[in-house]
């Protein structure tokens, strides 16, 4: 009867408060307190009902779920408002498997005092699968539902996670598991973190991993893998050891719902879609049907990383679940989720729901879950996705709980939300709710790290647009953010303030938004993604230098050090594995960049001020410019060190100018320096010396120097050998690009290759030196020599058939042009040596140039786009573009795409396609006529969300410069659409006022705002809102046909 009284009181509380709903709602609207970071305190009728559940049924035990022994299995379910629970036993994890059948169902008994349902089944139940059928009253609505669900506390599951499994965890331990131990860093700030997705790591064949294990847990267990299996350059685990990273942060590898585990291997998702928090994801295992296999193989992965001396940080997503049709909701409806004042699910995650860490049982769940992964799987730390949705009190209690295992278990997270988060005023402990956002960093433990997005944006430019520039691309204004970031934002408040360096994760890129190298390509308009550009390699080096000479936790996306590309995809969460994979061939093409990062890690680990947990070295820094006033292409500073066995003084100068600069240090106490990092390499070796306080810093580079006295005294040895690779124009002896310096542990393999940034108008003629081999104590030199490319037409211009092309052929060409009938057709065809489709004096001039030994390798084609204005004047719609390349190479042109004009098909140019000529001005001229400026947009949700979309619309001219505003009110957030047709489509009509394109931002009345979607020219578009991913600002898909009518509707392609 005790339980009955409690249960009635909960429902009664709901009913009584329900009678004052109107008043409560108005009060909530009036009195709602904006806490921080779009976090809003709102108390509703539901709040009171759920608080009463916490008060009466709080349970702190760790034995919920299925507990297995050989003699019996005990099932425990916390569901105080349930009226009936049965456990259903199955032979298999799904009905589609051979031998699948239901064994039996058993009714659980309820403990009136705790709200826990329990049954003990005697006998051996190992490897059987189970679900619960739960009849439960929703404590916030009084509605009764009956559902079948997997166990909230599942430790093993079948395929796709819909059935839990009874597991003997001891039997899943790999050989030697009892000897596997945690790998911790002495201090969290000693961490050098490589953020990685399990599938990305080995999916590409270039990884050298066996085909069966590519993209799987077991890929990590393969030792000795090499690039393309060729046996020379290490990949995967061995590569990580060579690189010098000591921590791997793995994107979610708990069981997530967005990949069909029974499907093919071409599926991909980042995994931020939690289904079963305490079970490894099955798609990474060799057999997702057997619940034991994923557990064992996940442990083997972690064991392999530990054997390599690498810490394992698990990316966890306790802020939301994949959907609200979850095991949590079916077990205790609405308890585990936050509700807004309208009684619907709060969506601070941008994923349709957010979990209530302030509720006693969810808080306990999160803590027990983390402890489970630490103890059962030997995980060494956690990264908390959208930590800002979680509350400070939970995070600090979690820190305390993990400290009971070891104080070196690491914790860091994203201290922001993905939208407006609605939560109760108080937590289950009666204290005021504080969200774990940056503005509340002072309330968080200093050993809970926060991603420092301010230094990220300062380094490469704001993450919300791939076109933004930061310090490394030349932004003087970004110097301020770099300066604050030197101290991990712990010295002063710049956008946020850390309590100590240990509370800041210092980084330039991560899985979200654009990869660093992609943003460098896009923001500098350098060319195509995936290509090598020497200036961008320098910028990448500088980004790494800034991170690793700043305080905080050093962090980067896997592959940053090898110029990883996702081909401009800024939200690749469900893009193909081909887009997301690590292309291990990059470690050869960018071996100088990889080597630079190796050296930076050596410098960082040998200089305590950079890795200090606290602010004890704050006063040891002398900056050339104060943090608050920094506005320059140079950031320079010195640091004093009190550690006797380390360098005593270090100078760091970052120069993002496009030319070399003379920089004088403000601190002149040291005047004898040894350079250990420059524009080419970094590490512990002497690269040069400087007397005085003035340094010449090459363009787009970082110089790091240490005092000569301590350098000479310590004589540190990094154990690495070096190879210098030169790329020389043989005719003059000049370098075509700067020499590359590559380095690696003595005895390990290296290989060199051509530099792909060298224009194709040069061709390799010969190579001197050991192009591949083993690093040794003796530095090696390899030189690639290049000559001018010679087009085939010039090689074949031996008109007199004497075996050589010389001035006599030039003379004969003049004769043939004057009298074409004097030769046969085959000889006459050779006359067009310059590829301009004509046979004239220009060919003679070109051939004469060739015979004098001058290059005839490169040419160009100009593409023009014309229209006739209302006054009859012919003008250009957009600036001309130039196609440059090897003479004779094929070129292709396309018309310009713009709203308001279309190609005049009566004037289509004859040379739309052709070959690049030499020595002549060739143009391709397109002409355009006016067309409609009217635009019709159709907008629709693809899921359960119901908010009316607000559209902010504006135009860009033909140069891409923002122009007119097309929003009716002209005020943010724009036009909110309220009317839908019978198929759920909202419609917005507007008219562009000039040629160019139009741009769109969609939001929920200003919240959950998308990125700027720019460059559309279609007169009609269908825009689909992905309700499952209203997070991160990239949740729209644009079609040029109605996708309801055409499942293969074309995707709209914006202009570049």
Coordinates of C-alpha atoms in Angstrom, one line a residue, residues 58-470:
X58 CA 15.1 7.7 -6.1
X59 CA 17.4 4.7 -6.3
X60 CA 21.2 4.9 -6.2
X61 CA 22.0 1.2 -6.7
X62 CA 24.1 -0.1 -9.6
X63 CA 22.2 -3.4 -10.2
X64 CA 19.5 -2.4 -12.6
X65 CA 19.2 -4.5 -15.8
X66 CA 20.0 -8.2 -16.2
X67 CA 22.6 -9.6 -13.7
X68 CA 23.9 -13.0 -14.9
X69 CA 25.3 -15.9 -13.0
X70 CA 25.6 -19.5 -14.1
X71 CA 22.8 -20.5 -11.6
X72 CA 20.4 -17.6 -12.3
X73 CA 19.7 -14.3 -14.0
X74 CA 18.0 -11.4 -12.2
X75 CA 16.1 -8.7 -14.0
X76 CA 15.5 -5.4 -12.4
X77 CA 13.5 -2.5 -14.0
X78 CA 13.0 1.0 -12.4
X79 CA 9.5 2.0 -13.4
X80 CA 7.5 3.3 -10.5
X81 CA 4.4 4.3 -12.5
X82 CA 4.2 0.9 -14.3
X83 CA 1.3 -1.4 -13.6
X84 CA 2.6 -4.5 -15.3
X85 CA 6.0 -5.7 -16.6
X86 CA 6.9 -8.9 -18.3
X87 CA 10.2 -10.1 -19.5
X88 CA 10.2 -11.9 -22.9
X89 CA 12.9 -14.4 -23.6
X90 CA 14.1 -15.2 -27.2
X91 CA 16.7 -17.5 -28.7
X92 CA 17.9 -14.8 -31.2
X93 CA 18.3 -11.1 -31.3
X94 CA 15.8 -10.8 -34.2
X95 CA 13.1 -12.8 -35.8
X96 CA 15.0 -12.9 -39.2
X97 CA 17.7 -15.2 -37.9
X98 CA 17.8 -19.0 -38.3
X99 CA 16.5 -20.7 -35.2
X100 CA 14.7 -17.6 -33.9
X101 CA 11.9 -18.3 -31.5
X102 CA 10.2 -17.0 -28.4
X103 CA 11.0 -19.1 -25.3
X104 CA 8.6 -17.7 -22.7
X105 CA 7.4 -14.5 -20.9
X106 CA 7.6 -14.0 -17.2
X107 CA 5.9 -11.4 -15.0
X108 CA 8.1 -9.2 -12.8
X109 CA 7.1 -8.3 -9.2
X110 CA 7.2 -4.7 -8.0
X111 CA 8.9 -3.4 -4.9
X112 CA 6.4 -0.8 -3.5
X113 CA 9.2 1.1 -1.7
X114 CA 11.6 1.6 -4.6
X115 CA 9.4 1.3 -7.8
X116 CA 11.7 -1.4 -8.9
X117 CA 10.3 -4.5 -10.7
X118 CA 12.3 -7.7 -10.3
X119 CA 12.4 -11.4 -11.2
X120 CA 15.0 -14.1 -10.8
X121 CA 15.1 -16.8 -13.3
X122 CA 17.0 -19.8 -12.2
X123 CA 19.2 -21.9 -14.5
X124 CA 21.6 -21.0 -17.3
X125 CA 20.3 -18.1 -19.4
X126 CA 23.6 -17.0 -21.0
X127 CA 23.3 -15.7 -24.6
X128 CA 19.5 -15.6 -24.6
X129 CA 17.9 -12.4 -25.8
X130 CA 15.1 -10.5 -24.0
X131 CA 12.7 -7.6 -24.1
X132 CA 10.3 -6.1 -21.6
X133 CA 6.6 -5.6 -22.2
X134 CA 5.7 -2.6 -20.0
X135 CA 2.3 -1.2 -19.2
X136 CA 2.9 2.2 -17.6
X137 CA 1.1 5.4 -16.7
X138 CA 2.7 8.6 -18.0
X139 CA 3.4 10.6 -14.8
X140 CA 2.9 13.9 -16.6
X141 CA -0.3 13.1 -18.5
X142 CA -2.0 10.2 -16.8
X143 CA -2.1 8.3 -20.1
X144 CA -1.5 4.5 -20.0
X145 CA 0.5 2.8 -22.7
X146 CA 1.8 -0.7 -23.3
X147 CA 5.1 -1.2 -25.2
X148 CA 7.7 -3.7 -25.9
X149 CA 11.2 -2.5 -25.5
X150 CA 14.8 -3.4 -24.9
X151 CA 16.3 -2.9 -21.4
X152 CA 17.4 0.7 -20.6
X153 CA 20.4 -0.9 -18.8
X154 CA 21.3 -3.3 -21.6
X155 CA 24.9 -4.5 -21.5
X156 CA 24.6 -6.6 -24.7
X157 CA 22.1 -6.6 -27.6
X158 CA 21.2 -8.4 -30.8
X159 CA 21.4 -6.9 -34.3
X160 CA 20.2 -3.3 -34.5
X161 CA 19.8 -3.2 -30.7
X162 CA 16.1 -4.0 -30.4
X163 CA 16.6 -6.9 -28.1
X164 CA 18.8 -7.0 -25.1
X165 CA 21.0 -10.1 -24.4
X166 CA 21.9 -11.9 -21.2
X167 CA 25.7 -11.8 -21.2
X168 CA 28.5 -13.3 -19.3
X169 CA 30.9 -10.4 -19.5
X170 CA 33.8 -12.4 -18.3
X171 CA 33.5 -14.6 -21.4
X172 CA 33.9 -11.6 -23.6
X173 CA 37.3 -10.7 -22.2
X174 CA 40.1 -11.1 -24.8
X175 CA 43.3 -12.9 -24.0
X176 CA 45.4 -10.8 -21.6
X177 CA 42.5 -8.6 -20.6
X178 CA 43.3 -9.1 -17.0
X179 CA 46.7 -7.5 -17.6
X180 CA 45.3 -4.6 -19.6
X181 CA 45.5 -1.4 -17.6
X182 CA 44.4 2.2 -18.1
X183 CA 46.8 4.5 -20.0
X184 CA 46.7 7.9 -18.3
X185 CA 48.7 11.0 -18.9
X186 CA 50.4 12.5 -15.8
X187 CA 48.3 15.6 -16.4
X188 CA 45.3 16.0 -18.7
X189 CA 47.2 18.9 -20.3
X190 CA 50.0 16.4 -21.3
X191 CA 47.4 14.9 -23.7
X192 CA 47.9 15.2 -27.5
X193 CA 44.6 14.1 -28.8
X194 CA 43.7 12.6 -32.3
X195 CA 40.0 12.6 -32.8
X196 CA 39.0 9.6 -34.8
X197 CA 36.0 7.6 -36.2
X198 CA 36.3 3.9 -36.1
X199 CA 35.4 3.4 -39.7
X200 CA 37.4 6.3 -41.0
X201 CA 40.6 4.9 -39.5
X202 CA 41.0 1.9 -41.8
X203 CA 38.2 2.0 -44.5
X204 CA 40.5 2.9 -47.3
X205 CA 42.7 0.1 -48.8
X206 CA 45.7 2.4 -48.5
X207 CA 45.6 1.8 -44.7
X208 CA 47.2 -1.6 -45.3
X209 CA 44.6 -3.3 -43.1
X210 CA 43.3 -6.6 -44.2
X211 CA 40.1 -6.3 -46.2
X212 CA 38.0 -8.2 -43.6
X213 CA 38.9 -5.8 -40.8
X214 CA 38.7 -2.5 -42.7
X215 CA 36.4 -0.1 -40.9
X216 CA 36.1 -2.4 -37.9
X217 CA 37.2 -2.6 -34.3
X218 CA 39.7 -5.3 -35.3
X219 CA 41.6 -2.9 -37.6
X220 CA 43.2 -1.5 -34.5
X221 CA 44.6 -4.9 -33.6
X222 CA 46.7 -5.2 -36.7
X223 CA 50.3 -4.3 -36.1
X224 CA 52.9 -3.6 -38.8
X225 CA 50.4 -2.2 -41.3
X226 CA 52.1 -0.1 -44.0
X227 CA 50.9 2.3 -46.8
X228 CA 49.2 0.2 -49.4
X229 CA 50.8 -2.9 -47.9
X230 CA 54.1 -2.0 -49.5
X231 CA 56.1 -2.5 -46.3
X232 CA 57.8 0.9 -45.9
X233 CA 55.7 3.7 -44.4
X234 CA 53.7 2.8 -41.3
X235 CA 50.0 3.3 -41.0
X236 CA 47.3 3.0 -38.4
X237 CA 48.5 2.0 -34.9
X238 CA 52.2 2.1 -35.8
X239 CA 51.7 5.5 -37.5
X240 CA 50.1 6.9 -34.3
X241 CA 53.1 5.8 -32.3
X242 CA 55.5 7.4 -34.8
X243 CA 53.4 10.6 -34.9
X244 CA 53.6 11.1 -31.2
X245 CA 49.9 11.4 -30.2
X246 CA 49.2 9.8 -26.9
X247 CA 45.4 10.0 -26.8
X248 CA 42.8 8.9 -29.3
X249 CA 39.3 10.3 -29.0
X250 CA 36.9 7.9 -30.7
X251 CA 33.6 9.2 -32.1
X252 CA 30.6 7.4 -30.6
X253 CA 31.1 3.6 -30.5
X254 CA 28.2 2.8 -28.2
X255 CA 25.2 1.3 -30.0
X256 CA 23.6 3.9 -32.2
X257 CA 20.5 3.8 -34.3
X258 CA 21.3 5.5 -37.6
X259 CA 23.1 2.6 -39.3
X260 CA 21.4 -0.7 -40.2
X261 CA 23.8 -3.3 -38.7
X262 CA 22.4 -5.9 -41.0
X263 CA 23.1 -3.7 -44.0
X264 CA 26.1 -3.3 -46.3
X265 CA 29.4 -1.7 -45.4
X266 CA 28.9 1.4 -47.5
X267 CA 26.7 3.0 -44.8
X268 CA 28.1 5.7 -42.7
X269 CA 27.2 7.8 -39.7
X270 CA 29.1 9.7 -37.0
X271 CA 27.0 7.9 -34.4
X272 CA 25.5 10.8 -32.4
X273 CA 22.2 8.9 -32.4
X274 CA 22.2 6.9 -29.1
X275 CA 20.1 3.8 -28.8
X276 CA 21.9 1.6 -26.2
X277 CA 24.4 3.6 -24.2
X278 CA 26.2 0.7 -22.5
X279 CA 26.7 -1.5 -25.5
X280 CA 29.3 -1.2 -28.4
X281 CA 28.0 -0.4 -31.9
X282 CA 27.5 -3.6 -33.9
X283 CA 28.4 -2.3 -37.4
X284 CA 32.0 -2.1 -36.4
X285 CA 32.1 -5.8 -35.4
X286 CA 32.6 -8.8 -37.5
X287 CA 29.3 -10.2 -36.5
X288 CA 26.5 -7.8 -35.3
X289 CA 24.1 -10.7 -34.7
X290 CA 26.0 -12.3 -31.8
X291 CA 25.9 -9.9 -28.9
X292 CA 29.2 -11.2 -27.5
X293 CA 31.2 -10.5 -30.6
X294 CA 30.9 -6.7 -30.5
X295 CA 31.9 -6.6 -26.9
X296 CA 35.0 -8.7 -27.3
X297 CA 36.2 -6.9 -30.4
X298 CA 35.6 -3.5 -28.8
X299 CA 37.7 -4.6 -25.9
X300 CA 40.4 -5.8 -28.3
X301 CA 40.5 -2.4 -30.0
X302 CA 41.0 -0.7 -26.6
X303 CA 43.6 -3.3 -25.6
X304 CA 45.5 -2.7 -28.8
X305 CA 45.5 1.1 -28.2
X306 CA 46.7 0.6 -24.7
X307 CA 49.4 -1.8 -25.8
X308 CA 50.6 1.1 -28.0
X309 CA 50.7 3.4 -25.0
X310 CA 47.7 5.4 -26.2
X311 CA 44.8 6.6 -24.0
X312 CA 41.2 6.0 -25.2
X313 CA 38.7 8.8 -24.8
X314 CA 35.1 7.8 -25.6
X315 CA 32.8 10.3 -27.2
X316 CA 29.5 10.1 -25.4
X317 CA 26.1 11.6 -26.1
X318 CA 24.0 11.8 -23.0
X319 CA 22.3 15.0 -24.0
X320 CA 19.7 13.3 -26.3
X321 CA 18.6 10.0 -27.7
X322 CA 18.0 9.1 -31.4
X323 CA 14.3 9.5 -31.0
X324 CA 11.7 9.8 -28.2
X325 CA 10.4 6.3 -29.2
X326 CA 13.2 5.0 -27.0
X327 CA 13.6 2.4 -24.2
X328 CA 13.7 5.3 -21.8
X329 CA 10.3 6.7 -22.9
X330 CA 8.7 3.3 -23.0
X331 CA 9.9 2.5 -19.4
X332 CA 9.0 5.8 -17.7
X333 CA 7.3 8.1 -20.1
X334 CA 8.5 11.7 -20.1
X335 CA 10.7 11.2 -17.0
X336 CA 14.0 11.0 -18.8
X337 CA 13.3 14.0 -21.2
X338 CA 12.8 17.7 -20.7
X339 CA 9.5 19.2 -21.6
X340 CA 9.0 22.8 -22.6
X341 CA 6.2 25.0 -21.3
X342 CA 3.9 23.7 -24.1
X343 CA 4.3 20.2 -22.8
X344 CA 6.3 19.0 -25.9
X345 CA 9.8 17.8 -25.9
X346 CA 12.5 20.5 -25.4
X347 CA 14.9 20.5 -28.3
X348 CA 18.1 22.1 -27.0
X349 CA 20.1 19.4 -28.8
X350 CA 18.6 20.3 -32.2
X351 CA 17.9 16.6 -32.5
X352 CA 14.3 16.6 -31.4
X353 CA 14.8 16.0 -27.7
X354 CA 17.1 16.5 -24.8
X355 CA 17.7 14.3 -21.8
X356 CA 17.1 15.5 -18.2
X357 CA 20.4 15.1 -16.3
X358 CA 18.8 17.0 -13.4
X359 CA 16.4 14.0 -12.8
X360 CA 17.8 11.7 -10.1
X361 CA 17.6 8.5 -12.1
X362 CA 19.0 9.8 -15.3
X363 CA 21.8 11.5 -13.4
X364 CA 22.5 8.2 -11.8
X365 CA 22.3 6.4 -15.1
X366 CA 24.9 8.7 -16.7
X367 CA 27.3 8.3 -13.8
X368 CA 26.8 4.5 -13.7
X369 CA 27.2 4.3 -17.5
X370 CA 30.5 6.2 -17.4
X371 CA 31.8 4.0 -14.5
X372 CA 30.8 0.9 -16.4
X373 CA 32.8 1.9 -19.5
X374 CA 35.8 2.8 -17.3
X375 CA 35.7 -0.5 -15.3
X376 CA 34.4 -3.0 -17.9
X377 CA 36.0 -1.6 -21.1
X378 CA 39.0 0.2 -19.5
X379 CA 38.1 3.5 -21.2
X380 CA 40.4 6.2 -20.0
X381 CA 38.2 9.3 -20.5
X382 CA 35.2 10.9 -22.0
X383 CA 34.2 13.7 -24.4
X384 CA 30.7 14.9 -23.7
X385 CA 28.7 16.0 -26.7
X386 CA 26.7 19.2 -26.2
X387 CA 27.7 19.2 -22.6
X388 CA 25.9 22.6 -22.3
X389 CA 22.6 20.7 -22.1
X390 CA 23.8 18.8 -19.1
X391 CA 23.8 20.5 -15.7
X392 CA 26.8 21.6 -13.8
X393 CA 25.9 19.6 -10.7
X394 CA 25.7 16.3 -12.7
X395 CA 29.0 17.0 -14.3
X396 CA 30.7 17.7 -11.0
X397 CA 29.2 14.6 -9.4
X398 CA 30.4 12.7 -12.4
X399 CA 33.9 14.1 -11.9
X400 CA 33.8 13.0 -8.2
X401 CA 32.6 9.5 -9.2
X402 CA 35.3 9.0 -11.7
X403 CA 37.9 10.3 -9.3
X404 CA 37.0 7.3 -7.1
X405 CA 38.4 5.1 -9.9
X406 CA 41.3 7.4 -10.7
X407 CA 41.7 11.2 -10.7
X408 CA 43.4 10.9 -14.1
X409 CA 40.3 9.7 -15.9
X410 CA 39.8 12.6 -18.4
X411 CA 36.6 14.6 -19.0
X412 CA 36.0 17.3 -21.6
X413 CA 33.0 18.5 -23.6
X414 CA 31.2 21.0 -25.7
X415 CA 30.0 23.7 -23.3
X416 CA 27.2 24.9 -25.5
X417 CA 23.7 23.8 -26.7
X418 CA 22.2 23.2 -30.1
X419 CA 19.2 25.4 -29.5
X420 CA 17.0 26.7 -26.7
X421 CA 17.0 24.3 -23.8
X422 CA 14.1 24.3 -21.3
X423 CA 14.7 22.8 -17.9
X424 CA 13.4 23.1 -14.3
X425 CA 14.5 25.8 -11.9
X426 CA 16.0 23.2 -9.6
X427 CA 17.7 19.8 -9.8
X428 CA 16.8 16.7 -8.0
X429 CA 19.0 17.8 -5.2
X430 CA 17.1 21.0 -4.7
X431 CA 19.9 23.2 -6.0
X432 CA 19.5 25.8 -8.7
X433 CA 20.0 24.4 -12.2
X434 CA 23.0 25.6 -14.0
X435 CA 23.8 24.4 -17.5
X436 CA 27.3 23.3 -18.2
X437 CA 28.0 26.1 -20.7
X438 CA 31.1 28.3 -21.1
X439 CA 29.6 31.1 -19.1
X440 CA 29.3 28.7 -16.1
X441 CA 32.9 27.4 -16.4
X442 CA 33.6 28.9 -13.0
X443 CA 31.1 26.5 -11.5
X444 CA 32.6 23.4 -13.2
X445 CA 35.5 21.5 -11.9
X446 CA 38.8 22.8 -13.4
X447 CA 39.3 19.2 -14.5
X448 CA 36.4 19.2 -16.8
X449 CA 37.7 20.5 -20.1
X450 CA 35.8 22.8 -22.5
X451 CA 36.3 23.1 -26.2
X452 CA 37.8 26.5 -26.8
X453 CA 36.0 27.6 -29.9
X454 CA 37.3 31.1 -29.6
X455 CA 40.9 30.1 -30.3
X456 CA 39.6 27.7 -33.0
X457 CA 37.9 30.5 -34.8
X458 CA 40.9 32.8 -34.3
X459 CA 43.2 30.2 -35.9
X460 CA 41.2 29.4 -39.1
X461 CA 38.1 31.6 -39.1
X462 CA 34.6 31.2 -37.8
X463 CA 33.4 27.6 -38.2
X464 CA 29.9 28.5 -39.4
X465 CA 31.2 29.3 -42.9
X466 CA 34.0 27.5 -44.7
X467 CA 34.8 30.9 -46.4
X468 CA 35.8 32.6 -43.1
X469 CA 39.4 33.5 -42.5
X470 CA 41.5 33.5 -39.4

